[in-house]
Short mmCIF file of C-alpha atoms in Angstrom, two decimals:
data_model
loop_
_atom_site.label_atom_id
_atom_site.label_comp_id
_atom_site.label_asym_id
_atom_site.label_seq_id
_atom_site.Cartn_x
_atom_site.Cartn_y
_atom_site.Cartn_z
CA MET A 197 13.83 -12.89 23.93
CA SER A 198 17.60 -12.94 23.61
CA HIS A 199 19.53 -9.70 23.22
CA ALA A 200 20.92 -10.63 19.80
CA LEU A 201 17.44 -11.31 18.44
CA LEU A 202 16.19 -8.00 19.83
CA TRP A 203 19.06 -6.12 18.19
CA ALA A 204 18.46 -7.89 14.88
CA LEU A 205 14.75 -7.10 14.94
CA ALA A 206 15.46 -3.45 15.73
CA ALA A 207 17.94 -3.22 12.85
CA LEU A 208 15.46 -4.84 10.45
CA TRP A 209 12.76 -2.43 11.54
CA GLY A 210 15.11 0.50 11.02
CA ALA A 211 16.12 -0.72 7.56
CA ALA A 212 12.49 -1.18 6.50
CA ALA A 213 11.41 2.17 7.90
CA GLY A 214 14.37 3.98 6.33
CA ALA A 215 13.51 2.51 2.93
CA THR A 216 10.17 4.35 3.02
CA LEU A 217 11.70 7.79 3.68
CA PRO A 218 13.08 8.87 0.24
CA ARG A 219 9.75 10.10 -1.10
CA ALA A 220 8.97 12.17 1.97
CA ALA A 221 12.53 13.55 2.03
CA TYR A 222 12.27 14.48 -1.66
CA ARG A 223 8.87 16.15 -1.32
CA PHE A 224 9.76 18.07 1.84
CA THR A 225 13.16 19.22 0.54
CA VAL A 226 12.13 22.65 -0.75
CA PRO A 227 13.23 26.15 0.29
CA ALA A 228 11.02 28.20 2.57
CA GLY A 229 8.00 29.72 0.86
CA GLU A 230 7.62 26.96 -1.75
CA HIS A 231 4.97 24.27 -1.87
CA TRP A 232 5.87 20.67 -1.24
CA ARG A 233 6.93 18.88 -4.39
CA ASP A 234 4.21 16.98 -6.21
CA ARG A 235 6.29 15.94 -9.24
CA CYS A 236 9.02 13.34 -9.52
CA PRO A 237 12.43 14.33 -11.00
CA ARG A 238 11.09 13.41 -14.49
CA GLY A 239 7.94 15.49 -14.15
CA HIS A 240 5.36 12.80 -13.38
CA ALA A 241 2.72 13.24 -10.72
CA LEU A 242 3.92 12.07 -7.32
CA ARG A 243 1.36 11.05 -4.71
CA GLY A 244 1.78 9.80 -1.19
CA TRP A 245 4.59 10.36 1.28
CA LEU A 246 6.12 6.94 1.83
CA GLY A 247 8.15 4.89 -0.60
CA PRO A 248 10.77 5.56 -3.27
CA ALA A 249 11.27 9.04 -4.67
CA ARG A 250 10.56 8.04 -8.27
CA CYS A 251 7.01 7.32 -9.36
CA ALA A 252 5.57 4.13 -10.82
CA GLU A 253 5.80 5.48 -14.37
CA CYS A 254 9.55 6.03 -14.00
CA ALA A 255 9.97 2.52 -12.63
CA ARG A 256 8.08 1.00 -15.58
CA ALA A 257 10.01 3.12 -18.08
CA ASP A 258 13.34 2.03 -16.61
CA THR A 259 12.26 -1.61 -16.64
CA HIS A 260 11.10 -1.65 -20.29
CA LEU A 261 13.86 0.58 -21.63
CA PRO A 262 15.27 -1.05 -24.85
CA GLU A 263 18.92 -1.83 -24.95
CA ARG A 264 21.03 0.44 -27.14
CA PRO A 265 24.11 -0.86 -29.01
CA ASN A 266 27.30 0.30 -27.53
CA ALA A 267 29.93 2.28 -29.37
CA ALA A 268 32.13 -0.76 -30.08
CA GLU A 269 29.33 -2.64 -31.86
CA ALA A 270 28.40 0.43 -33.93
CA SER A 271 31.97 1.00 -35.05
CA HIS A 272 32.33 -2.70 -35.87
CA ALA A 273 29.27 -2.61 -38.13
CA ALA A 274 30.46 0.56 -39.86
CA GLY A 275 33.91 -0.87 -40.42
CA ALA A 276 32.76 -4.12 -42.05
CA LEU A 277 33.83 -2.84 -45.52
CA PRO A 278 37.55 -3.52 -46.03
CA ALA A 279 39.80 -0.56 -46.45
CA ALA A 280 40.99 -1.69 -49.93
CA GLU A 281 37.45 -1.56 -51.34
CA SER A 282 36.48 1.80 -49.90
CA PRO A 283 37.76 4.77 -51.88
CA SER A 284 39.80 7.29 -50.01
CA ALA A 285 38.62 10.80 -49.48
CA ALA A 286 41.34 12.25 -51.70
CA GLU A 287 40.40 10.00 -54.63
CA ALA A 288 36.70 10.82 -54.27
CA LEU A 289 37.51 14.53 -54.21
CA HIS A 290 39.73 14.25 -57.28
CA ALA A 291 37.03 12.37 -59.22
CA ALA A 292 34.42 14.95 -58.31
CA GLU A 293 36.56 17.95 -59.36
CA PRO A 294 35.65 19.69 -62.65
CA PRO A 295 38.33 19.76 -65.34
CA ASP A 296 40.74 22.62 -64.94
CA ALA A 297 41.02 25.19 -67.74
CA ALA A 298 44.80 25.10 -67.55
CA GLU A 299 45.04 21.40 -68.51
CA PRO A 300 45.56 21.93 -72.32
CA SER A 301 48.72 23.92 -71.67
CA HIS A 302 49.93 21.27 -69.28
CA ALA A 303 51.41 19.18 -72.12
CA ALA A 304 53.34 22.13 -73.47
CA GLU A 305 54.76 22.78 -70.06
CA ALA A 306 55.86 19.17 -69.85
CA LEU A 307 58.30 19.48 -72.79
CA PRO A 308 61.94 19.44 -71.65
CA ALA A 309 63.92 22.56 -71.96
CA ALA A 310 66.65 20.78 -74.06
CA GLU A 311 64.24 20.10 -76.98
CA ALA A 312 62.99 23.69 -77.30
CA VAL A 313 65.36 25.24 -79.97
CA SER A 314 64.77 28.72 -81.23
CA ALA A 315 64.53 29.58 -84.98
CA SER A 316 67.50 31.95 -84.88
CA ASP A 317 69.80 29.22 -83.65
CA VAL A 318 68.79 26.97 -86.58
CA ALA A 319 69.36 29.72 -89.11
CA SER A 320 72.80 30.61 -87.82
CA ALA A 321 73.84 27.01 -87.76
CA SER A 322 72.81 26.47 -91.39
CA GLU A 323 74.73 29.57 -92.59
CA ALA A 324 77.94 28.64 -90.77
CA SER A 325 78.39 25.12 -92.18
CA PRO A 326 75.87 23.97 -94.80
CA ALA A 327 77.89 20.85 -95.71
CA ALA A 328 78.28 19.81 -92.14
CA GLU A 329 74.59 20.23 -91.67
CA ALA A 330 73.86 17.98 -94.58
CA SER A 331 76.29 15.25 -93.51
CA ALA A 332 75.91 15.40 -89.78
CA GLU A 333 73.01 13.69 -88.09
CA PRO A 334 71.06 15.67 -85.57
CA PRO A 335 72.26 15.00 -82.05
CA HIS A 336 70.11 12.61 -80.07
CA VAL A 337 68.98 14.13 -76.78
CA ALA A 338 67.35 11.82 -74.24
CA PRO A 339 64.07 13.26 -73.19
CA ALA A 340 63.92 14.19 -69.56
CA PRO A 341 61.07 12.83 -67.52
CA PRO A 342 58.10 15.15 -67.58
CA THR A 343 57.76 17.45 -64.64
CA VAL A 344 54.27 17.28 -63.22
CA THR A 345 53.22 20.17 -61.09
CA PRO A 346 50.60 19.18 -58.54
CA ARG A 347 47.41 21.10 -58.90
CA THR A 348 45.90 22.78 -55.90
CA THR A 349 42.29 23.77 -56.04
CA PRO A 350 41.77 26.80 -53.81
CA SER A 351 38.78 26.53 -51.60
CA ALA A 352 36.19 29.20 -52.16
CA PRO A 353 35.69 31.45 -49.16
CA SER A 354 32.43 30.90 -47.38
CA THR A 355 30.02 33.75 -47.86
CA SER A 356 27.56 32.61 -45.19
CA THR A 357 28.24 33.45 -41.56
CA PRO A 358 27.39 30.58 -39.21
CA ARG A 359 24.68 31.47 -36.77
CA THR A 360 25.30 30.63 -33.16
CA THR A 361 22.29 30.17 -30.93
CA PRO A 362 23.07 30.80 -27.25
CA ALA A 363 22.32 27.74 -25.15
CA LEU A 364 19.66 28.40 -22.58
CA PRO A 365 20.41 27.03 -19.09
CA THR A 366 18.21 24.05 -18.39
CA PRO A 367 17.10 23.64 -14.77
CA THR A 368 18.63 20.60 -13.16
CA PRO A 369 16.02 18.46 -11.45
CA PRO A 370 16.71 17.94 -7.74
CA GLN A 371 18.23 14.62 -6.91
CA PRO A 372 16.33 12.58 -4.34
CA PRO A 373 18.21 11.31 -1.29
CA SER A 374 19.84 7.92 -1.47
CA ALA A 375 17.48 5.19 -0.30
CA PRO A 376 20.28 2.78 0.79
CA LEU A 377 21.92 5.49 2.91
CA LEU A 378 18.65 6.39 4.61
CA SER A 379 17.92 2.75 5.27
CA LEU A 380 21.40 2.12 6.65
CA ALA A 381 21.38 5.19 8.90
CA THR A 382 17.98 4.33 10.34
CA ALA A 383 18.96 0.68 10.89
CA LEU A 384 22.17 1.63 12.74
CA ALA A 385 20.35 4.14 14.95
CA CYS A 386 17.64 1.63 15.89
CA ALA A 387 20.18 -1.11 16.57
CA ALA A 388 22.23 1.21 18.82
CA LEU A 389 19.15 2.18 20.82
CA ALA A 390 18.17 -1.48 21.19
CA VAL A 391 21.64 -2.28 22.54
CA THR A 392 21.56 0.47 25.19
CA THR A 393 17.87 0.37 26.12
CA GLY A 394 17.26 -3.35 26.20
CA ALA A 395 13.80 -4.89 26.38
CA ARG A 396 12.15 -1.96 28.14
CA PRO A 397 8.83 -0.37 27.11
CA GLU A 398 10.42 2.90 25.98
CA LEU A 399 12.39 1.06 23.29
CA ALA A 400 9.23 0.89 21.20
CA VAL A 401 8.93 4.67 21.49
CA TRP A 402 12.52 5.21 20.33
CA LEU A 403 12.08 2.86 17.39
CA LEU A 404 8.99 4.77 16.26
CA LEU A 405 10.63 8.19 16.60
CA VAL A 406 13.98 7.40 14.94
CA PRO A 407 12.70 7.47 11.32
CA ALA A 408 11.18 10.93 11.90
CA GLY A 409 14.46 12.17 13.35
CA VAL A 410 16.46 10.85 10.39
CA LEU A 411 14.01 12.44 7.96
CA LEU A 412 14.22 15.82 9.68
CA ALA A 413 18.01 15.72 9.74
CA VAL A 414 18.18 15.01 6.01
CA ILE A 415 15.73 17.77 5.09
CA ASP A 416 17.39 20.41 7.24
CA PHE A 417 20.85 19.48 6.00
CA ARG A 418 19.81 19.85 2.37
CA VAL A 419 17.67 23.02 2.42
CA GLN A 420 18.04 24.37 5.99
CA ARG A 421 14.36 23.94 6.73
CA LEU A 422 12.45 22.02 9.40
CA PRO A 423 8.86 21.48 8.21
CA ASP A 424 6.11 22.14 10.71
CA PRO A 425 4.19 18.99 9.65
CA LEU A 426 7.09 17.01 11.11
CA THR A 427 8.43 18.98 14.08
CA LEU A 428 5.15 19.70 15.87
CA PRO A 429 3.70 16.16 15.51
CA LEU A 430 7.05 14.75 16.63
CA ALA A 431 6.87 16.60 19.95
CA ALA A 432 3.24 15.60 20.51
CA ALA A 433 3.91 11.97 19.56
CA ALA A 434 6.94 11.77 21.85
CA LEU A 435 4.96 12.95 24.89
CA ALA A 436 1.96 10.75 24.07
CA LEU A 437 3.99 7.59 23.48
CA LEU A 438 6.11 8.15 26.56
CA GLY A 439 2.91 8.59 28.56
CA LEU A 440 1.81 5.15 27.38
CA ALA A 441 5.22 3.68 28.16
CA ALA A 442 4.99 5.07 31.71
CA LEU A 443 1.89 2.95 32.27
CA LEU A 444 3.74 -0.28 31.43
CA PRO A 445 5.87 -2.17 33.97
CA GLY A 446 9.60 -2.20 33.57
CA HIS A 447 10.10 1.33 32.25
CA ALA A 448 13.12 3.30 33.43
CA GLY A 449 12.00 6.91 32.98
CA HIS A 450 9.57 9.55 34.23
CA TRP A 451 6.89 11.17 32.11
CA LEU A 452 6.71 14.39 34.14
CA THR A 453 10.43 14.93 33.68
CA ALA A 454 9.95 14.40 29.94
CA LEU A 455 7.25 17.08 29.92
CA TYR A 456 9.41 19.51 31.90
CA GLY A 457 12.38 18.78 29.68
CA ALA A 458 10.33 19.57 26.58
CA LEU A 459 9.22 22.88 28.02
CA ALA A 460 12.67 23.80 29.32
CA LEU A 461 14.58 22.99 26.13
CA GLY A 462 11.97 24.64 23.96
CA ALA A 463 12.09 27.79 26.10
CA GLY A 464 15.88 27.85 26.04
CA TYR A 465 16.00 27.66 22.25
CA PHE A 466 13.28 30.30 22.03
CA VAL A 467 15.47 32.68 24.02
CA LEU A 468 18.35 32.00 21.66
CA PHE A 469 16.03 32.70 18.76
CA LEU A 470 15.06 36.07 20.23
CA ILE A 471 18.71 36.97 20.84
CA ASN A 472 19.98 35.96 17.40
CA PRO A 473 17.22 35.19 14.90
CA ALA A 474 19.76 34.87 12.06
CA GLY A 475 21.68 32.15 13.87
CA MET A 476 18.77 30.17 15.32
CA GLY A 477 15.63 29.46 13.31
CA PHE A 478 12.19 29.04 14.76
CA GLY A 479 12.08 25.53 13.33
CA ASP A 480 14.90 24.64 15.73
CA VAL A 481 12.74 25.90 18.59
CA LYS A 482 9.90 23.56 17.62
CA LEU A 483 12.29 20.66 17.17
CA ALA A 484 13.84 21.33 20.58
CA VAL A 485 10.47 20.65 22.23
CA GLY A 486 10.44 17.07 20.96
CA MET A 487 14.12 16.50 21.72
CA GLY A 488 13.62 17.86 25.24
CA ALA A 489 10.81 15.37 25.82
CA VAL A 490 12.98 12.47 24.68
CA LEU A 491 15.96 13.55 26.78
CA GLY A 492 13.87 14.43 29.82
CA TRP A 493 12.57 10.88 30.08
CA TYR A 494 15.88 9.84 31.65
CA GLY A 495 16.36 12.94 33.85
CA TRP A 496 17.92 16.37 33.79
CA ALA A 497 21.44 15.09 33.48
CA THR A 498 20.49 13.52 30.15
CA VAL A 499 18.91 16.79 29.02
CA LEU A 500 22.10 18.72 29.77
CA LEU A 501 24.29 16.09 28.14
CA GLY A 502 22.23 15.95 24.95
CA THR A 503 22.04 19.73 24.69
CA PHE A 504 25.78 20.14 25.18
CA ALA A 505 26.52 17.41 22.64
CA GLY A 506 24.38 19.13 20.02
CA PHE A 507 26.14 22.48 20.42
CA LEU A 508 29.53 20.78 20.45
CA LEU A 509 28.88 18.89 17.23
CA GLY A 510 27.57 22.03 15.55
CA ALA A 511 30.63 24.04 16.65
CA LEU A 512 33.01 21.36 15.39
CA TYR A 513 31.28 21.21 12.03
CA GLY A 514 31.24 25.00 11.63
CA GLY A 515 34.89 25.23 12.64
CA ALA A 516 35.84 22.56 10.11
CA LEU A 517 34.07 24.52 7.34
CA VAL A 518 35.95 27.68 8.31
CA VAL A 519 39.28 25.84 8.30
CA VAL A 520 38.76 24.46 4.79
CA ARG A 521 37.45 27.90 3.70
CA ARG A 522 34.02 26.70 2.71
CA ALA A 523 32.27 29.03 5.14
CA GLY A 524 32.89 32.17 7.13
CA ARG A 525 32.33 32.96 10.74
CA LYS A 526 28.91 34.45 9.99
CA THR A 527 27.78 31.71 7.59
CA ALA A 528 24.50 30.15 8.66
CA ILE A 529 24.49 26.37 8.90
CA ALA A 530 21.68 23.91 9.47
CA PHE A 531 21.57 23.23 13.21
CA GLY A 532 18.75 20.69 13.14
CA PRO A 533 20.98 17.68 12.31
CA PHE A 534 23.28 18.49 15.23
CA LEU A 535 20.37 19.03 17.61
CA ILE A 536 19.07 15.58 16.64
CA ALA A 537 22.53 13.99 16.80
CA GLY A 538 23.16 15.47 20.25
CA ALA A 539 19.80 14.20 21.51
CA PHE A 540 20.63 10.78 20.08
CA LEU A 541 23.96 10.65 21.92
CA GLY A 542 22.36 11.85 25.15
CA LEU A 543 19.61 9.27 24.78
CA LEU A 544 22.17 6.50 24.33
CA ALA A 545 23.99 7.59 27.48
CA GLY A 546 20.79 7.97 29.50
CA ALA A 547 19.40 4.61 28.40
CA TYR A 548 22.66 2.87 29.19
CA ALA A 549 22.91 4.50 32.65
CA ALA A 550 19.31 3.68 33.49
#
């Protein structure tokens, strides 16, 4: 088998295995003390551990969801009546208003001031010159245009006080991890291990363990928890599979060193847990047993390299959070992803050197 074909097959396996992880990652992603999730984000029953995070009912509902008209089509249908045929709001309000009681006096107010002559003025004019009054024609005064005062209808004050109902906070359903990202991460990890390990028997062991490592890293990063149903079987599976690989020709590791590495790394993390329980969880101790078995397959130098790489990556991440002021010096961070990443880097170096 050519190297390129081996790398392609490893990447395809990683992509397929990563695509089955979202449901397990969603169900295991709960804080400590809570039961594993048995409902999808929409509340339907969720069974099984492999596959997409959403259930079959959600998939069918999304497939048969009717199309809704967009806002442009709705506004176009509402605006089909031309503007000239639709009465304006002001005209509709004016037509609906009741007649005002002051309208009869409106005509009297419209008379021009020049035509309103008092009775005393007429009497005095007739006494002063009766002949002139008889001969003279009354002066013609052009009527001024009527002054129309716009009416304003005061709005009646509202007597009812609007009731405001406080909005209750609705719990946001947890978002499942991205299936494409999980598939891509698993595919890249498997391809990298295929490049460095080659066609040796232990490559099958690495390809089987990578999906579990990716799943544990995602869970711990999201809720800072390493589930026992994953960490303990991972350590047992690593030792058992490496024992089978040691029986096949062409392997490049030692099973006894893998066993000793598991015990040594697990004991070292247990001591750190006893010294600082707040900084090192017991889930990290259980995970260290499996990572020690994987690293110990290629010798003690690989164990030291992988352990150092994990602490270095964790320190760099914590320092970056402190610099950007998203965490303090005593803020607890999930160490599981960095323990797995350090073991992965050490495994790449050990496989390449072997």
